[in-house]
PDB file of C-alpha atoms and ligand atoms in Angstrom:
ATOM      1  CA  GLN A   1      16.216  10.583 -10.604  1.00 47.00           C
ATOM      2  CA  ARG A   2      13.061  10.020 -12.640  1.00 55.00           C
ATOM      3  CA  PRO A   3       9.972  12.148 -11.925  1.00 57.00           C
ATOM      4  CA  ALA A   4       7.605  10.699  -9.288  1.00 62.00           C
ATOM      5  CA  ALA A   5       5.104   8.121 -10.523  1.00 66.00           C
ATOM      6  CA  ALA A   6       1.411   8.693 -11.253  1.00 90.00           C
ATOM      7  CA  LEU A   7      -1.307   6.182 -11.723  1.00 96.00           C
ATOM      8  CA  GLU A   8      -4.674   6.528 -13.214  1.00 96.00           C
ATOM      9  CA  VAL A   9      -7.642   4.080 -12.896  1.00 97.00           C
ATOM     10  CA  ARG A  10     -10.561   4.356 -15.270  1.00 96.00           C
ATOM     11  CA  GLY A  11     -13.716   2.307 -14.961  1.00 97.00           C
ATOM     12  CA  LEU A  12     -12.098  -0.477 -13.136  1.00 97.00           C
ATOM     13  CA  THR A  13     -14.436  -3.445 -12.685  1.00 97.00           C
ATOM     14  CA  VAL A  14     -13.621  -6.734 -11.014  1.00 97.00           C
ATOM     15  CA  HIS A  15     -15.623  -9.948 -10.962  1.00 95.00           C
ATOM     16  CA  TYR A  16     -15.279 -13.001  -8.749  1.00 94.00           C
ATOM     17  CA  GLY A  17     -17.335 -15.443 -10.843  1.00 91.00           C
ATOM     18  CA  HIS A  18     -20.754 -13.758 -11.016  1.00 91.00           C
ATOM     19  CA  ILE A  19     -19.971 -11.443  -8.138  1.00 93.00           C
ATOM     20  CA  GLU A  20     -19.120  -7.857  -9.103  1.00 95.00           C
ATOM     21  CA  ALA A  21     -16.687  -6.893  -6.297  1.00 96.00           C
ATOM     22  CA  VAL A  22     -15.528  -3.544  -7.763  1.00 97.00           C
ATOM     23  CA  ARG A  23     -17.825  -1.467 -10.092  1.00 97.00           C
ATOM     24  CA  GLY A  24     -16.376   0.900 -12.596  1.00 97.00           C
ATOM     25  CA  ILE A  25     -14.259   2.969 -10.225  1.00 97.00           C
ATOM     26  CA  ASP A  26     -12.086   5.950 -11.217  1.00 97.00           C
ATOM     27  CA  MET A  27      -9.075   7.175  -9.321  1.00 97.00           C
ATOM     28  CA  ALA A  28      -6.045   9.369 -10.038  1.00 96.00           C
ATOM     29  CA  LEU A  29      -2.981   9.068  -7.957  1.00 96.00           C
ATOM     30  CA  GLU A  30      -0.930  12.231  -7.871  1.00 94.00           C
ATOM     31  CA  PRO A  31       2.817  11.919  -8.379  1.00 95.00           C
ATOM     32  CA  GLY A  32       4.626  12.127  -5.088  1.00 95.00           C
ATOM     33  CA  GLY A  33       1.458  12.169  -3.048  1.00 96.00           C
ATOM     34  CA  ILE A  34      -0.358   9.868  -0.601  1.00 98.00           C
ATOM     35  CA  THR A  35      -3.670   8.652  -1.789  1.00 98.00           C
ATOM     36  CA  ALA A  36      -5.927   6.746   0.486  1.00 98.00           C
ATOM     37  CA  LEU A  37      -8.712   4.317  -0.448  1.00 98.00           C
ATOM     38  CA  VAL A  38     -11.005   3.749   2.598  1.00 97.00           C
ATOM     39  CA  GLY A  39     -14.070   1.830   3.301  1.00 94.00           C
ATOM     40  CA  ALA A  40     -15.634  -0.903   5.487  1.00 92.00           C
ATOM     41  CA  ASN A  41     -14.813  -4.530   5.554  1.00 90.00           C
ATOM     42  CA  GLY A  42     -15.742  -6.157   2.225  1.00 92.00           C
ATOM     43  CA  ALA A  43     -16.083  -2.835   0.337  1.00 95.00           C
ATOM     44  CA  GLY A  44     -13.661  -4.011  -2.327  1.00 96.00           C
ATOM     45  CA  LYS A  45     -10.448  -2.356  -1.174  1.00 96.00           C
ATOM     46  CA  SER A  46      -8.209  -5.392  -1.290  1.00 94.00           C
ATOM     47  CA  THR A  47      -9.755  -6.488  -4.604  1.00 96.00           C
ATOM     48  CA  THR A  48      -8.820  -3.066  -6.056  1.00 97.00           C
ATOM     49  CA  LEU A  49      -5.179  -3.414  -4.883  1.00 95.00           C
ATOM     50  CA  LEU A  50      -4.872  -7.013  -6.235  1.00 94.00           C
ATOM     51  CA  ALA A  51      -6.261  -5.801  -9.624  1.00 96.00           C
ATOM     52  CA  LEU A  52      -3.660  -3.015  -9.674  1.00 96.00           C
ATOM     53  CA  SER A  53      -0.936  -5.493  -9.142  1.00 94.00           C
ATOM     54  CA  GLY A  54      -2.243  -7.753 -11.924  1.00 94.00           C
ATOM     55  CA  LEU A  55      -3.170 -10.572  -9.638  1.00 92.00           C
ATOM     56  CA  LEU A  56      -6.822 -10.896 -10.688  1.00 92.00           C
ATOM     57  CA  PRO A  57      -7.809 -12.303 -13.998  1.00 82.00           C
ATOM     58  CA  LYS A  58     -11.266 -10.852 -14.626  1.00 83.00           C
ATOM     59  CA  VAL A  59     -10.697  -7.140 -14.773  1.00 92.00           C
ATOM     60  CA  SER A  60     -12.088  -4.539 -17.063  1.00 95.00           C
ATOM     61  CA  GLY A  61     -11.504  -0.912 -17.394  1.00 97.00           C
ATOM     62  CA  SER A  62      -7.965   0.525 -17.577  1.00 95.00           C
ATOM     63  CA  VAL A  63      -4.997   1.150 -15.267  1.00 96.00           C
ATOM     64  CA  ILE A  64      -2.474   3.687 -16.656  1.00 96.00           C
ATOM     65  CA  PHE A  65       0.912   4.030 -15.017  1.00 96.00           C
ATOM     66  CA  GLU A  66       3.085   6.921 -16.153  1.00 94.00           C
ATOM     67  CA  GLY A  67       1.230   7.061 -19.382  1.00 92.00           C
ATOM     68  CA  GLU A  68       1.444   3.356 -20.135  1.00 95.00           C
ATOM     69  CA  ASP A  69      -1.598   0.975 -20.122  1.00 95.00           C
ATOM     70  CA  ILE A  70      -0.673  -1.705 -17.643  1.00 96.00           C
ATOM     71  CA  THR A  71      -4.098  -3.284 -17.335  1.00 94.00           C
ATOM     72  CA  ARG A  72      -3.199  -6.579 -19.031  1.00 93.00           C
ATOM     73  CA  LEU A  73       0.388  -6.931 -17.873  1.00 95.00           C
ATOM     74  CA  ALA A  74       1.378  -9.887 -15.718  1.00 95.00           C
ATOM     75  CA  PRO A  75       2.224  -9.343 -12.039  1.00 94.00           C
ATOM     76  CA  HIS A  76       6.035  -9.605 -12.620  1.00 93.00           C
ATOM     77  CA  GLN A  77       5.816  -6.999 -15.432  1.00 95.00           C
ATOM     78  CA  ILE A  78       3.944  -4.614 -13.170  1.00 96.00           C
ATOM     79  CA  VAL A  79       6.557  -5.059 -10.481  1.00 94.00           C
ATOM     80  CA  ALA A  80       9.211  -4.430 -13.053  1.00 93.00           C
ATOM     81  CA  ARG A  81       7.588  -1.051 -13.705  1.00 95.00           C
ATOM     82  CA  GLY A  82       8.228  -0.217 -10.029  1.00 95.00           C
ATOM     83  CA  ILE A  83       4.770  -0.902  -8.515  1.00 96.00           C
ATOM     84  CA  VAL A  84       5.361  -2.851  -5.302  1.00 95.00           C
ATOM     85  CA  GLN A  85       2.750  -4.027  -2.936  1.00 94.00           C
ATOM     86  CA  VAL A  86       2.845  -4.572   0.851  1.00 93.00           C
ATOM     87  CA  PRO A  87       0.189  -7.219   1.218  1.00 85.00           C
ATOM     88  CA  GLU A  88      -2.449  -7.485   3.860  1.00 79.00           C
ATOM     89  CA  GLY A  89      -1.389  -9.637   6.784  1.00 71.00           C
ATOM     90  CA  ARG A  90       2.207  -8.653   5.911  1.00 71.00           C
ATOM     91  CA  ALA A  91       3.251 -12.033   4.341  1.00 78.00           C
ATOM     92  CA  ILE A  92       6.747 -11.901   5.535  1.00 83.00           C
ATOM     93  CA  LEU A  93       8.796 -15.115   5.565  1.00 88.00           C
ATOM     94  CA  THR A  94       8.564 -16.072   9.270  1.00 87.00           C
ATOM     95  CA  THR A  95      11.116 -18.783   9.327  1.00 90.00           C
ATOM     96  CA  MET A  96      13.771 -16.571   7.697  1.00 93.00           C
ATOM     97  CA  THR A  97      15.765 -13.864   9.467  1.00 95.00           C
ATOM     98  CA  VAL A  98      15.040 -10.144   9.185  1.00 95.00           C
ATOM     99  CA  ARG A  99      18.135  -9.783   7.037  1.00 95.00           C
ATOM    100  CA  GLU A 100      17.082 -12.524   4.682  1.00 94.00           C
ATOM    101  CA  ASN A 101      13.675 -10.978   4.283  1.00 94.00           C
ATOM    102  CA  LEU A 102      15.233  -7.609   3.373  1.00 95.00           C
ATOM    103  CA  GLU A 103      17.708  -9.319   0.915  1.00 93.00           C
ATOM    104  CA  LEU A 104      14.795 -10.934  -0.828  1.00 90.00           C
ATOM    105  CA  GLY A 105      13.131  -7.550  -1.114  1.00 88.00           C
ATOM    106  CA  ALA A 106      16.002  -6.366  -3.328  1.00 86.00           C
ATOM    107  CA  TYR A 107      15.730  -9.413  -5.574  1.00 78.00           C
ATOM    108  CA  ARG A 108      13.863  -7.544  -8.242  1.00 74.00           C
ATOM    109  CA  ARG A 109      16.981  -5.356  -8.725  1.00 75.00           C
ATOM    110  CA  GLY A 110      19.143  -8.355  -9.205  1.00 76.00           C
ATOM    111  CA  ASN A 111      21.145  -8.110  -5.973  1.00 77.00           C
ATOM    112  CA  SER A 112      20.576  -8.519  -2.259  1.00 78.00           C
ATOM    113  CA  GLY A 113      20.565  -4.840  -1.311  1.00 79.00           C
ATOM    114  CA  THR A 114      23.397  -2.349  -0.910  1.00 85.00           C
ATOM    115  CA  PRO A 115      24.623  -1.133   2.435  1.00 88.00           C
ATOM    116  CA  LYS A 116      22.851   2.213   1.557  1.00 91.00           C
ATOM    117  CA  ASP A 117      19.588   0.417   1.071  1.00 91.00           C
ATOM    118  CA  PHE A 118      19.888  -1.288   4.505  1.00 94.00           C
ATOM    119  CA  ASP A 119      20.931   2.133   6.132  1.00 96.00           C
ATOM    120  CA  TYR A 120      17.812   3.717   4.688  1.00 96.00           C
ATOM    121  CA  VAL A 121      15.341   1.157   6.184  1.00 97.00           C
ATOM    122  CA  PHE A 122      17.297   1.101   9.514  1.00 97.00           C
ATOM    123  CA  ALA A 123      16.948   4.853   9.823  1.00 96.00           C
ATOM    124  CA  LEU A 124      13.166   4.392   9.301  1.00 97.00           C
ATOM    125  CA  PHE A 125      12.834   1.369  11.576  1.00 96.00           C
ATOM    126  CA  PRO A 126      15.771   1.175  14.090  1.00 95.00           C
ATOM    127  CA  ARG A 127      14.227  -1.914  15.621  1.00 94.00           C
ATOM    128  CA  LEU A 128      14.830  -3.948  12.466  1.00 95.00           C
ATOM    129  CA  LYS A 129      18.539  -3.273  12.865  1.00 96.00           C
ATOM    130  CA  GLU A 130      18.481  -4.568  16.434  1.00 95.00           C
ATOM    131  CA  ARG A 131      16.691  -7.717  15.283  1.00 95.00           C
ATOM    132  CA  LEU A 132      18.498  -8.196  12.014  1.00 95.00           C
ATOM    133  CA  ASP A 133      19.741 -11.776  12.643  1.00 95.00           C
ATOM    134  CA  GLY A 134      16.560 -12.853  14.489  1.00 95.00           C
ATOM    135  CA  VAL A 135      13.902 -15.023  12.841  1.00 95.00           C
ATOM    136  CA  ALA A 136      11.148 -12.816  11.471  1.00 93.00           C
ATOM    137  CA  GLY A 137       8.439 -14.916  13.051  1.00 93.00           C
ATOM    138  CA  ASN A 138       9.633 -13.808  16.552  1.00 93.00           C
ATOM    139  CA  LEU A 139       9.008 -10.187  15.763  1.00 93.00           C
ATOM    140  CA  SER A 140       5.936  -8.387  17.262  1.00 93.00           C
ATOM    141  CA  GLY A 141       3.060  -7.574  14.906  1.00 93.00           C
ATOM    142  CA  GLY A 142       4.215  -4.000  14.584  1.00 93.00           C
ATOM    143  CA  GLU A 143       7.732  -5.079  13.773  1.00 94.00           C
ATOM    144  CA  GLN A 144       6.489  -7.527  11.193  1.00 95.00           C
ATOM    145  CA  GLN A 145       4.625  -4.686   9.554  1.00 95.00           C
ATOM    146  CA  MET A 146       7.773  -2.508   9.579  1.00 96.00           C
ATOM    147  CA  LEU A 147       9.698  -5.437   8.023  1.00 96.00           C
ATOM    148  CA  ALA A 148       7.038  -5.861   5.318  1.00 96.00           C
ATOM    149  CA  ILE A 149       7.373  -2.169   4.481  1.00 97.00           C
ATOM    150  CA  ALA A 150      11.086  -2.218   4.650  1.00 96.00           C
ATOM    151  CA  ARG A 151      11.253  -5.257   2.392  1.00 95.00           C
ATOM    152  CA  ALA A 152       9.112  -3.541  -0.258  1.00 95.00           C
ATOM    153  CA  LEU A 153      11.418  -0.470  -0.043  1.00 96.00           C
ATOM    154  CA  MET A 154      14.430  -2.672  -0.784  1.00 95.00           C
ATOM    155  CA  ALA A 155      12.967  -3.176  -4.176  1.00 93.00           C
ATOM    156  CA  LYS A 156      13.202   0.639  -4.847  1.00 93.00           C
ATOM    157  CA  PRO A 157       9.614   1.089  -5.872  1.00 95.00           C
ATOM    158  CA  ARG A 158       8.261   3.994  -7.874  1.00 95.00           C
ATOM    159  CA  LEU A 159       4.789   3.452  -6.352  1.00 97.00           C
ATOM    160  CA  LEU A 160       4.151   1.645  -3.111  1.00 97.00           C
ATOM    161  CA  LEU A 161       0.751  -0.003  -2.589  1.00 97.00           C
ATOM    162  CA  LEU A 162      -0.082  -0.772   1.097  1.00 97.00           C
ATOM    163  CA  ASP A 163      -2.949  -3.016   2.163  1.00 95.00           C
ATOM    164  CA  GLU A 164      -4.097  -2.092   5.662  1.00 95.00           C
ATOM    165  CA  PRO A 165      -0.659  -1.524   7.332  1.00 95.00           C
ATOM    166  CA  SER A 166      -2.427  -0.624  10.575  1.00 93.00           C
ATOM    167  CA  MET A 167      -4.418  -3.818  10.871  1.00 92.00           C
ATOM    168  CA  GLY A 168      -4.290  -5.429  14.232  1.00 91.00           C
ATOM    169  CA  LEU A 169      -1.792  -2.986  15.708  1.00 93.00           C
ATOM    170  CA  ALA A 170      -1.971  -0.977  18.939  1.00 93.00           C
ATOM    171  CA  PRO A 171      -2.666   2.741  18.498  1.00 93.00           C
ATOM    172  CA  ILE A 172       0.881   3.732  19.429  1.00 94.00           C
ATOM    173  CA  VAL A 173       2.397   1.271  16.854  1.00 94.00           C
ATOM    174  CA  VAL A 174      -0.111   2.579  14.291  1.00 95.00           C
ATOM    175  CA  GLN A 175       1.285   6.110  14.889  1.00 95.00           C
ATOM    176  CA  GLU A 176       4.782   4.820  14.437  1.00 95.00           C
ATOM    177  CA  ILE A 177       3.894   3.121  11.105  1.00 96.00           C
ATOM    178  CA  PHE A 178       2.119   6.244   9.841  1.00 97.00           C
ATOM    179  CA  ARG A 179       5.019   8.472  10.812  1.00 96.00           C
ATOM    180  CA  ALA A 180       7.264   6.253   8.792  1.00 97.00           C
ATOM    181  CA  LEU A 181       4.918   6.369   5.845  1.00 98.00           C
ATOM    182  CA  ARG A 182       4.935  10.186   5.930  1.00 97.00           C
ATOM    183  CA  SER A 183       8.719  10.135   6.014  1.00 97.00           C
ATOM    184  CA  ILE A 184       8.949   7.743   3.074  1.00 97.00           C
ATOM    185  CA  ASN A 185       6.619   9.971   1.118  1.00 97.00           C
ATOM    186  CA  ALA A 186       8.600  13.104   1.983  1.00 97.00           C
ATOM    187  CA  ASP A 187      11.549  11.308   0.444  1.00 96.00           C
ATOM    188  CA  GLY A 188       9.605  11.382  -2.889  1.00 95.00           C
ATOM    189  CA  LEU A 189       7.843   7.981  -3.025  1.00 96.00           C
ATOM    190  CA  THR A 190       4.221   8.001  -4.205  1.00 97.00           C
ATOM    191  CA  LEU A 191       1.979   6.036  -1.813  1.00 98.00           C
ATOM    192  CA  PHE A 192      -1.387   4.433  -2.218  1.00 98.00           C
ATOM    193  CA  LEU A 193      -2.824   3.343   1.090  1.00 97.00           C
ATOM    194  CA  VAL A 194      -5.802   1.022   1.581  1.00 97.00           C
ATOM    195  CA  GLU A 195      -7.205   1.301   5.041  1.00 95.00           C
ATOM    196  CA  GLN A 196     -10.038   0.652   7.396  1.00 92.00           C
ATOM    197  CA  ASN A 197      -8.482   3.054   9.830  1.00 93.00           C
ATOM    198  CA  VAL A 198     -10.301   5.889   8.064  1.00 95.00           C
ATOM    199  CA  ARG A 199      -9.170   8.675  10.386  1.00 94.00           C
ATOM    200  CA  GLN A 200      -5.481   7.957  10.260  1.00 94.00           C
ATOM    201  CA  ALA A 201      -5.456   7.261   6.564  1.00 96.00           C
ATOM    202  CA  LEU A 202      -7.332  10.483   5.599  1.00 97.00           C
ATOM    203  CA  LYS A 203      -5.103  12.449   7.978  1.00 96.00           C
ATOM    204  CA  ILE A 204      -1.951  11.668   6.033  1.00 96.00           C
ATOM    205  CA  ALA A 205      -3.456  11.542   2.527  1.00 97.00           C
ATOM    206  CA  GLN A 206      -3.678  14.571   0.280  1.00 96.00           C
ATOM    207  CA  ARG A 207      -6.388  12.800  -1.606  1.00 97.00           C
ATOM    208  CA  GLY A 208      -8.991  10.193  -0.505  1.00 98.00           C
ATOM    209  CA  TYR A 209     -11.451   7.846  -1.999  1.00 98.00           C
ATOM    210  CA  VAL A 210     -14.341   6.194  -0.160  1.00 97.00           C
ATOM    211  CA  LEU A 211     -15.414   2.725  -1.473  1.00 97.00           C
ATOM    212  CA  GLU A 212     -18.861   1.364  -0.485  1.00 96.00           C
ATOM    213  CA  ASN A 213     -19.998  -2.043  -1.820  1.00 96.00           C
ATOM    214  CA  GLY A 214     -17.708  -1.928  -4.720  1.00 97.00           C
ATOM    215  CA  SER A 215     -18.632   1.508  -5.912  1.00 97.00           C
ATOM    216  CA  MET A 216     -16.811   4.861  -5.357  1.00 97.00           C
ATOM    217  CA  ALA A 217     -19.119   6.772  -2.987  1.00 97.00           C
ATOM    218  CA  LEU A 218     -17.004   9.851  -2.284  1.00 96.00           C
ATOM    219  CA  SER A 219     -13.667  11.467  -3.120  1.00 97.00           C
ATOM    220  CA  GLY A 220     -11.932  14.690  -2.159  1.00 97.00           C
ATOM    221  CA  SER A 221      -8.962  15.954  -0.270  1.00 97.00           C
ATOM    222  CA  GLY A 222      -8.116  14.075   2.867  1.00 97.00           C
ATOM    223  CA  LYS A 223      -9.168  17.086   4.822  1.00 97.00           C
ATOM    224  CA  GLU A 224     -12.523  17.490   3.064  1.00 97.00           C
ATOM    225  CA  LEU A 225     -13.362  13.811   3.625  1.00 98.00           C
ATOM    226  CA  LEU A 226     -12.436  13.938   7.301  1.00 96.00           C
ATOM    227  CA  ASN A 227     -15.056  16.673   7.674  1.00 96.00           C
ATOM    228  CA  HIS A 228     -17.583  15.175   5.353  1.00 97.00           C
ATOM    229  CA  PRO A 229     -20.907  14.499   7.176  1.00 95.00           C
ATOM    230  CA  ARG A 230     -21.192  11.026   5.600  1.00 94.00           C
ATOM    231  CA  VAL A 231     -17.633  10.071   6.543  1.00 95.00           C
ATOM    232  CA  LEU A 232     -18.094  11.466  10.071  1.00 95.00           C
ATOM    233  CA  GLN A 233     -21.298   9.465  10.542  1.00 93.00           C
ATOM    234  CA  ALA A 234     -20.407   6.180   8.810  1.00 92.00           C
ATOM    235  CA  TYR A 235     -16.778   5.819   9.598  1.00 92.00           C
ATOM    236  CA  LEU A 236     -15.762   8.045  12.404  1.00 90.00           C
ATOM    237  CA  GLY A 237     -18.662   7.462  14.719  1.00 84.00           C
ATOM    238  CA  VAL A 238     -19.364  11.136  15.194  1.00 75.00           C
TER     239      VAL A 238
HETATM  240  P1  ATP B   1     -11.272  -6.334   3.840  1.00 73.62           P
HETATM  241  O1  ATP B   1     -11.066  -5.158   4.703  1.00 73.62           O
HETATM  242  O2  ATP B   1     -11.995  -7.489   4.451  1.00 73.62           O
HETATM  243  O3  ATP B   1     -10.040  -6.742   3.072  1.00 73.62           O
HETATM  244  P2  ATP B   1     -12.089  -5.195   1.348  1.00 73.62           P
HETATM  245  O4  ATP B   1     -12.751  -3.816   1.246  1.00 73.62           O
HETATM  246  O5  ATP B   1     -10.691  -5.289   1.058  1.00 73.62           O
HETATM  247  O6  ATP B   1     -12.391  -5.815   2.756  1.00 73.62           O
HETATM  248  P3  ATP B   1     -12.519  -7.190  -0.580  1.00 73.62           P
HETATM  249  O7  ATP B   1     -11.649  -8.176   0.191  1.00 73.62           O
HETATM  250  O8  ATP B   1     -11.942  -6.545  -1.755  1.00 73.62           O
HETATM  251  O9  ATP B   1     -12.944  -6.128   0.407  1.00 73.62           O
HETATM  252  O10 ATP B   1     -13.859  -7.964  -0.971  1.00 73.62           O
HETATM  253  C1  ATP B   1     -14.807  -7.307  -1.797  1.00 73.62           C
HETATM  254  C2  ATP B   1     -15.988  -8.288  -2.032  1.00 73.62           C
HETATM  255  O11 ATP B   1     -15.555  -9.367  -2.816  1.00 73.62           O
HETATM  256  C3  ATP B   1     -16.566  -8.873  -0.805  1.00 73.62           C
HETATM  257  O12 ATP B   1     -17.944  -8.992  -0.915  1.00 73.62           O
HETATM  258  C4  ATP B   1     -15.950 -10.287  -0.708  1.00 73.62           C
HETATM  259  O13 ATP B   1     -16.714 -11.186  -0.101  1.00 73.62           O
HETATM  260  C5  ATP B   1     -15.809 -10.583  -2.191  1.00 73.62           C
HETATM  261  N1  ATP B   1     -14.613 -11.437  -2.407  1.00 73.62           N
HETATM  262  C6  ATP B   1     -13.348 -11.196  -2.080  1.00 73.62           C
HETATM  263  N2  ATP B   1     -12.499 -12.154  -2.437  1.00 73.62           N
HETATM  264  C7  ATP B   1     -13.245 -13.063  -3.059  1.00 73.62           C
HETATM  265  C8  ATP B   1     -12.956 -14.286  -3.732  1.00 73.62           C
HETATM  266  N3  ATP B   1     -11.714 -14.763  -3.830  1.00 73.62           N
HETATM  267  N4  ATP B   1     -13.984 -15.010  -4.256  1.00 73.62           N
HETATM  268  C9  ATP B   1     -15.301 -14.555  -4.190  1.00 73.62           C
HETATM  269  N5  ATP B   1     -15.618 -13.342  -3.614  1.00 73.62           N
HETATM  270  C10 ATP B   1     -14.626 -12.563  -3.006  1.00 73.62           C
END
């Protein structure tokens, strides 16, 4: 077992043409921890994630993963380092079965997943086991999110990036997803969580960052931020 992964972001700036969507942000993800990046719609959260995965061309600043500068690596090289993203809107393959989606997740490791891998995700999400041979498009929104997370886990990531896993889900399903994330983290996986659900995200995160209009407005422990007057007022409606 290698030590848990850590990621450091320094002065990350991202442009879309002339638009500066992310402006010189700094972040440090603690190995084995849960770090949350929160902010309103359009703040630049997804842009930050896409940049970390190497999916955006015009990026400056640096991204250091376990001591290695990965800023200029291609997406497949970043995945090969063990950084795996669960994209916004889940992006599962809806015409394929749950099993096939999971098998594809293991592709990076050159196989279609061991029985142990399947058992691990079934323990986390028993409903996927029940629906294993059903078409993924017939799953509920919450089940599709579970599948997206499970598929990413099949790749045996060292760092899991999640883009708004709670989006569009009922509160009770959100609780279920967050419980699973806690459990995955307790098993040693480093998580980076991008969320508009500020309360839930900061509750499970040891460290949080608040992005506003592309700039880092605040950072602190999850607890500190949950009690920060600006967070209370702007994001928690208190
Ligand atoms: P959301 O919750 O909607 O995903 P976000 O915080 O993730 O919001 P981003 O999607 O990163 O925000 O968008 C940040 C800014 O960049 C926004 O002003 C958005 O309009 C702009 N933007 C995003 N994608 C593009 C693009 N492909 N081309 C031009 N501008 C873009």
